[in-house]
Amino acid sequence: AQKITQTQPGMFVQEKEAVTLDCTYDTSDPSYGLFWYKQPSSGEMIFLIYQGSYDQQNATEGRYSLNFQKARKSANLVISASQLGDSAMYFCAMREHGSGNTGKLIFGQGTTLQVKP
Amino acid sequence: DAGVTQSPTHLIKTRGQHVTLRCSPISGHKSVSWYQQVLGQGPQFIFQYYEKEERGRGNFPDRFSARQFPNYSSELNVNALLLGDSALYLCASSLSRQLNEKLFFGSGTQLSVL
């Protein structure tokens, strides 16, 4: 079963507008962490934002915010004021505490975002 | 400060050959992980090493092996290459194995198996 699901293979957004990238996850572990990474065409994965399962507030990092809905098991990434440089592949990932393998990140399939001028 | 460095950046091999990929973590980082990313998919976990010991292994055949050296650099070895091993191999380092520890990735080694 897919642990991380990203249902949007591709998204378009107009420059300066906001965009939401969807992510749902599946785990029975009460302690877990959720990450979003950006992968430009160069290949390097760039960390954007982190949300812990016990965090009371939604995480924010500059123009990035995470809409965390624990009951729905969703962790959507919101990018405000999109820039041309935001065009990239975006991955949602999860780390489970109880697996005994806490270094492992489980990634979704990714969403390609294109920002139009 | 230098980020995670991987070598080589590109590699072309033929079926049945062996390949060694190298990774230098960020200075001070003791954990190194390896991921395989097939075109159009998310990265898949292969190995994690922490303090020179294997701490995690993904669902990959025994043809895949790795090790971490005293300076925390790492090598990923793949024997008897198959066409399906063609992928971007990403190395990531982190300070620890804490739940909220973010991974820092290198730019990867693009392996093509012909």
mmCIF file of C-alpha atoms in Angstrom:
data_model
loop_
_atom_site.group_PDB
_atom_site.id
_atom_site.type_symbol
_atom_site.label_atom_id
_atom_site.label_comp_id
_atom_site.label_asym_id
_atom_site.label_seq_id
_atom_site.Cartn_x
_atom_site.Cartn_y
_atom_site.Cartn_z
ATOM 1 C CA ALA A 1 0.000 0.000 0.000
ATOM 2 C CA GLN A 2 1.179 3.480 -0.828
ATOM 3 C CA LYS A 3 2.306 5.267 2.310
ATOM 4 C CA ILE A 4 2.627 8.655 0.637
ATOM 5 C CA THR A 5 0.229 9.685 -2.117
ATOM 6 C CA GLN A 6 0.604 12.740 -4.297
ATOM 7 C CA THR A 7 -2.335 12.777 -6.686
ATOM 8 C CA GLN A 8 -1.270 15.724 -8.849
ATOM 9 C CA PRO A 9 1.338 14.651 -11.416
ATOM 10 C CA GLY A 10 1.565 18.200 -12.762
ATOM 11 C CA MET A 11 0.404 21.654 -11.735
ATOM 12 C CA PHE A 12 0.517 25.103 -13.319
ATOM 13 C CA VAL A 13 0.420 28.390 -11.435
ATOM 14 C CA GLN A 14 0.665 31.998 -12.501
ATOM 15 C CA GLU A 15 3.636 33.939 -11.189
ATOM 16 C CA LYS A 16 2.860 35.746 -7.896
ATOM 17 C CA GLU A 17 -0.149 33.543 -7.152
ATOM 18 C CA ALA A 18 -0.391 30.897 -4.426
ATOM 19 C CA VAL A 19 -0.506 27.180 -5.116
ATOM 20 C CA THR A 20 -1.321 24.111 -3.016
ATOM 21 C CA LEU A 21 0.359 20.763 -3.600
ATOM 22 C CA ASP A 22 -1.513 17.813 -2.128
ATOM 23 C CA CYS A 23 -0.097 15.005 -0.020
ATOM 24 C CA THR A 24 -1.849 12.271 1.917
ATOM 25 C CA TYR A 25 -0.094 9.672 4.022
ATOM 26 C CA ASP A 26 -0.804 6.386 5.695
ATOM 27 C CA THR A 27 0.745 5.230 8.955
ATOM 28 C CA SER A 28 -0.286 3.554 12.180
ATOM 29 C CA ASP A 29 2.713 4.982 14.021
ATOM 30 C CA PRO A 30 1.596 7.807 16.342
ATOM 31 C CA SER A 31 5.008 9.442 16.053
ATOM 32 C CA TYR A 32 6.107 10.489 12.611
ATOM 33 C CA GLY A 33 7.513 13.404 10.685
ATOM 34 C CA LEU A 34 6.480 14.844 7.356
ATOM 35 C CA PHE A 35 8.849 16.602 4.971
ATOM 36 C CA TRP A 36 8.592 18.448 1.698
ATOM 37 C CA TYR A 37 11.513 18.544 -0.717
ATOM 38 C CA LYS A 38 12.021 20.416 -3.978
ATOM 39 C CA GLN A 39 13.968 18.835 -6.818
ATOM 40 C CA PRO A 40 15.003 21.176 -9.639
ATOM 41 C CA SER A 41 16.277 19.802 -12.927
ATOM 42 C CA SER A 42 19.807 19.703 -11.451
ATOM 43 C CA GLY A 43 18.711 16.681 -9.415
ATOM 44 C CA GLU A 44 19.552 17.846 -5.908
ATOM 45 C CA MET A 45 16.773 17.459 -3.345
ATOM 46 C CA ILE A 46 16.282 20.680 -1.379
ATOM 47 C CA PHE A 47 14.569 20.607 2.028
ATOM 48 C CA LEU A 48 11.631 22.996 2.302
ATOM 49 C CA ILE A 49 9.630 22.328 5.453
ATOM 50 C CA TYR A 50 9.031 19.841 8.285
ATOM 51 C CA GLN A 51 5.963 18.975 10.363
ATOM 52 C CA GLY A 52 6.009 16.626 13.341
ATOM 53 C CA SER A 53 2.964 14.549 14.185
ATOM 54 C CA TYR A 54 2.749 16.100 17.647
ATOM 55 C CA ASP A 55 3.250 19.676 16.494
ATOM 56 C CA GLN A 56 0.236 21.757 17.441
ATOM 57 C CA GLN A 57 0.726 24.451 14.847
ATOM 58 C CA ASN A 58 1.171 24.255 11.109
ATOM 59 C CA ALA A 59 4.793 24.678 10.049
ATOM 60 C CA THR A 60 5.876 27.737 8.096
ATOM 61 C CA GLU A 61 9.184 28.560 6.401
ATOM 62 C CA GLY A 62 9.164 31.854 4.513
ATOM 63 C CA ARG A 63 6.839 31.464 1.503
ATOM 64 C CA TYR A 64 6.199 27.821 2.361
ATOM 65 C CA SER A 65 3.552 26.629 4.760
ATOM 66 C CA LEU A 66 2.226 23.192 5.536
ATOM 67 C CA ASN A 67 -1.507 22.644 5.920
ATOM 68 C CA PHE A 68 -1.449 19.730 8.353
ATOM 69 C CA GLN A 69 -4.776 17.941 8.888
ATOM 70 C CA LYS A 70 -3.944 15.002 11.120
ATOM 71 C CA ALA A 71 -7.379 13.392 11.163
ATOM 72 C CA ARG A 72 -7.467 13.389 7.370
ATOM 73 C CA LYS A 73 -3.819 12.321 7.188
ATOM 74 C CA SER A 74 -2.989 15.110 4.816
ATOM 75 C CA ALA A 75 -0.009 17.442 4.705
ATOM 76 C CA ASN A 76 -0.467 19.847 1.838
ATOM 77 C CA LEU A 77 2.272 22.294 0.876
ATOM 78 C CA VAL A 78 1.216 25.877 0.197
ATOM 79 C CA ILE A 79 3.581 28.107 -1.755
ATOM 80 C CA SER A 80 2.634 31.773 -1.627
ATOM 81 C CA ALA A 81 3.641 34.403 -4.188
ATOM 82 C CA SER A 82 5.004 31.896 -6.699
ATOM 83 C CA GLN A 83 8.239 32.735 -8.476
ATOM 84 C CA LEU A 84 9.638 31.426 -11.746
ATOM 85 C CA GLY A 85 12.381 29.690 -9.768
ATOM 86 C CA ASP A 86 9.751 27.594 -8.006
ATOM 87 C CA SER A 87 9.328 25.513 -11.176
ATOM 88 C CA ALA A 88 10.528 22.065 -10.105
ATOM 89 C CA MET A 89 9.447 18.647 -8.894
ATOM 90 C CA TYR A 90 8.073 18.579 -5.340
ATOM 91 C CA PHE A 91 8.125 15.538 -3.108
ATOM 92 C CA CYS A 92 6.261 14.808 0.088
ATOM 93 C CA ALA A 93 8.040 12.365 2.415
ATOM 94 C CA MET A 94 7.462 10.701 5.767
ATOM 95 C CA ARG A 95 9.660 9.264 8.478
ATOM 96 C CA GLU A 96 8.131 6.888 11.029
ATOM 97 C CA HIS A 97 9.607 6.744 14.500
ATOM 98 C CA GLY A 98 8.615 3.225 15.465
ATOM 99 C CA SER A 99 9.955 1.408 12.447
ATOM 100 C CA GLY A 100 13.363 1.099 14.064
ATOM 101 C CA ASN A 101 14.691 2.616 10.893
ATOM 102 C CA THR A 102 14.307 6.290 11.610
ATOM 103 C CA GLY A 103 16.770 7.353 8.977
ATOM 104 C CA LYS A 104 14.483 6.171 6.210
ATOM 105 C CA LEU A 105 12.360 8.674 4.333
ATOM 106 C CA ILE A 106 9.395 7.334 2.370
ATOM 107 C CA PHE A 107 8.725 9.506 -0.659
ATOM 108 C CA GLY A 108 5.650 10.087 -2.763
ATOM 109 C CA GLN A 109 5.630 10.085 -6.564
ATOM 110 C CA GLY A 110 6.077 13.814 -6.768
ATOM 111 C CA THR A 111 4.268 16.753 -8.366
ATOM 112 C CA THR A 112 5.775 18.803 -11.171
ATOM 113 C CA LEU A 113 5.069 22.485 -10.704
ATOM 114 C CA GLN A 114 5.398 24.966 -13.536
ATOM 115 C CA VAL A 115 5.174 28.681 -12.839
ATOM 116 C CA LYS A 116 3.964 30.779 -15.758
ATOM 117 C CA PRO A 117 5.212 34.357 -16.233
ATOM 118 C CA ASP B 1 30.881 24.964 3.695
ATOM 119 C CA ALA B 2 30.751 22.209 1.096
ATOM 120 C CA GLY B 3 27.504 20.340 0.714
ATOM 121 C CA VAL B 4 27.128 16.640 0.050
ATOM 122 C CA THR B 5 29.355 15.684 -2.844
ATOM 123 C CA GLN B 6 28.902 12.652 -5.045
ATOM 124 C CA SER B 7 31.101 11.151 -7.714
ATOM 125 C CA PRO B 8 30.970 10.485 -10.526
ATOM 126 C CA THR B 9 28.098 12.656 -11.783
ATOM 127 C CA HIS B 10 27.382 10.376 -14.722
ATOM 128 C CA LEU B 11 28.271 6.779 -15.449
ATOM 129 C CA ILE B 12 27.570 4.397 -18.297
ATOM 130 C CA LYS B 13 27.941 0.662 -17.733
ATOM 131 C CA THR B 14 26.880 -2.523 -19.486
ATOM 132 C CA ARG B 15 24.822 -5.357 -18.065
ATOM 133 C CA GLY B 16 26.729 -7.649 -15.728
ATOM 134 C CA GLN B 17 29.329 -5.069 -14.791
ATOM 135 C CA HIS B 18 30.029 -3.737 -11.327
ATOM 136 C CA VAL B 19 29.833 -0.087 -10.231
ATOM 137 C CA THR B 20 31.019 1.924 -7.212
ATOM 138 C CA LEU B 21 29.456 5.250 -6.339
ATOM 139 C CA ARG B 22 31.018 7.596 -3.815
ATOM 140 C CA CYS B 23 29.641 10.146 -1.390
ATOM 141 C CA SER B 24 31.198 12.685 0.958
ATOM 142 C CA PRO B 25 28.821 14.003 3.614
ATOM 143 C CA ILE B 26 28.700 17.493 5.007
ATOM 144 C CA SER B 27 31.466 18.012 7.541
ATOM 145 C CA GLY B 28 30.295 16.842 10.970
ATOM 146 C CA HIS B 29 27.494 14.673 9.638
ATOM 147 C CA LYS B 30 27.749 11.085 10.805
ATOM 148 C CA SER B 31 24.778 9.604 8.977
ATOM 149 C CA VAL B 32 24.777 8.766 5.285
ATOM 150 C CA SER B 33 21.820 7.350 3.376
ATOM 151 C CA TRP B 34 21.518 6.124 -0.186
ATOM 152 C CA TYR B 35 18.431 6.405 -2.376
ATOM 153 C CA GLN B 36 17.599 5.194 -5.879
ATOM 154 C CA GLN B 37 15.387 7.409 -8.022
ATOM 155 C CA VAL B 38 14.033 5.894 -11.204
ATOM 156 C CA LEU B 39 12.887 8.445 -13.800
ATOM 157 C CA GLY B 40 9.473 9.837 -12.981
ATOM 158 C CA GLN B 41 9.307 8.377 -9.470
ATOM 159 C CA GLY B 42 10.200 9.366 -5.950
ATOM 160 C CA PRO B 43 13.459 8.215 -4.355
ATOM 161 C CA GLN B 44 13.533 4.748 -2.818
ATOM 162 C CA PHE B 45 15.585 4.055 0.317
ATOM 163 C CA ILE B 46 18.515 1.679 -0.158
ATOM 164 C CA PHE B 47 20.768 1.961 2.921
ATOM 165 C CA GLN B 48 21.523 4.067 5.928
ATOM 166 C CA TYR B 49 24.863 4.122 7.722
ATOM 167 C CA TYR B 50 25.480 5.826 11.024
ATOM 168 C CA GLU B 51 28.811 5.850 12.827
ATOM 169 C CA LYS B 52 30.141 3.379 10.258
ATOM 170 C CA GLU B 53 27.483 0.766 10.951
ATOM 171 C CA GLU B 54 24.559 -0.222 8.757
ATOM 172 C CA ARG B 55 21.411 0.998 10.500
ATOM 173 C CA GLY B 56 18.827 0.407 7.829
ATOM 174 C CA ARG B 57 18.319 -1.443 4.574
ATOM 175 C CA GLY B 58 15.580 -1.054 2.018
ATOM 176 C CA ASN B 59 14.005 -3.675 -0.203
ATOM 177 C CA PHE B 60 16.922 -4.132 -2.587
ATOM 178 C CA PRO B 61 18.693 -7.333 -3.641
ATOM 179 C CA ASP B 62 22.034 -8.445 -2.234
ATOM 180 C CA ARG B 63 23.716 -7.136 -5.370
ATOM 181 C CA PHE B 64 23.556 -3.789 -3.600
ATOM 182 C CA SER B 65 26.035 -3.192 -0.793
ATOM 183 C CA ALA B 66 27.538 -0.196 0.922
ATOM 184 C CA ARG B 67 30.003 0.835 3.544
ATOM 185 C CA GLN B 68 30.978 3.907 5.522
ATOM 186 C CA PHE B 69 34.557 4.860 6.203
ATOM 187 C CA PRO B 70 36.141 6.350 9.361
ATOM 188 C CA ASN B 71 35.874 9.850 7.825
ATOM 189 C CA TYR B 72 32.112 9.168 7.322
ATOM 190 C CA SER B 73 32.323 9.103 3.537
ATOM 191 C CA SER B 74 30.497 6.231 1.916
ATOM 192 C CA GLU B 75 30.485 3.950 -1.088
ATOM 193 C CA LEU B 76 27.562 2.209 -2.744
ATOM 194 C CA ASN B 77 28.431 -0.895 -4.742
ATOM 195 C CA VAL B 78 26.183 -2.625 -7.225
ATOM 196 C CA ASN B 79 27.199 -5.971 -8.734
ATOM 197 C CA ALA B 80 25.890 -7.764 -11.813
ATOM 198 C CA LEU B 81 24.180 -4.672 -13.166
ATOM 199 C CA LEU B 82 20.764 -5.005 -14.754
ATOM 200 C CA LEU B 83 19.031 -2.628 -17.154
ATOM 201 C CA GLY B 84 16.597 -1.828 -14.351
ATOM 202 C CA ASP B 85 19.411 -0.433 -12.219
ATOM 203 C CA SER B 86 19.497 2.614 -14.484
ATOM 204 C CA ALA B 87 18.568 5.483 -12.197
ATOM 205 C CA LEU B 88 19.720 8.562 -10.332
ATOM 206 C CA TYR B 89 21.478 7.491 -7.133
ATOM 207 C CA LEU B 90 21.218 10.065 -4.391
ATOM 208 C CA CYS B 91 23.305 10.280 -1.270
ATOM 209 C CA ALA B 92 22.066 12.190 1.756
ATOM 210 C CA SER B 93 23.734 13.108 5.013
ATOM 211 C CA SER B 94 22.451 14.250 8.387
ATOM 212 C CA LEU B 95 23.801 14.961 11.858
ATOM 213 C CA SER B 96 21.757 12.292 13.557
ATOM 214 C CA ARG B 97 18.878 9.866 13.102
ATOM 215 C CA GLN B 98 16.387 11.975 15.016
ATOM 216 C CA LEU B 99 12.827 11.980 13.732
ATOM 217 C CA ASN B 100 12.937 15.662 12.760
ATOM 218 C CA GLU B 101 16.434 15.568 11.319
ATOM 219 C CA LYS B 102 16.406 16.840 7.768
ATOM 220 C CA LEU B 103 18.478 15.134 5.135
ATOM 221 C CA PHE B 104 20.868 17.076 2.938
ATOM 222 C CA PHE B 105 21.139 15.562 -0.518
ATOM 223 C CA GLY B 106 23.856 15.586 -3.110
ATOM 224 C CA SER B 107 23.152 16.135 -6.796
ATOM 225 C CA GLY B 108 23.342 12.422 -7.450
ATOM 226 C CA THR B 109 25.059 10.016 -9.804
ATOM 227 C CA GLN B 110 23.153 9.275 -12.992
ATOM 228 C CA LEU B 111 23.785 5.617 -13.833
ATOM 229 C CA SER B 112 22.889 4.264 -17.242
ATOM 230 C CA VAL B 113 23.091 0.516 -17.824
ATOM 231 C CA LEU B 114 23.162 -0.539 -21.476
#
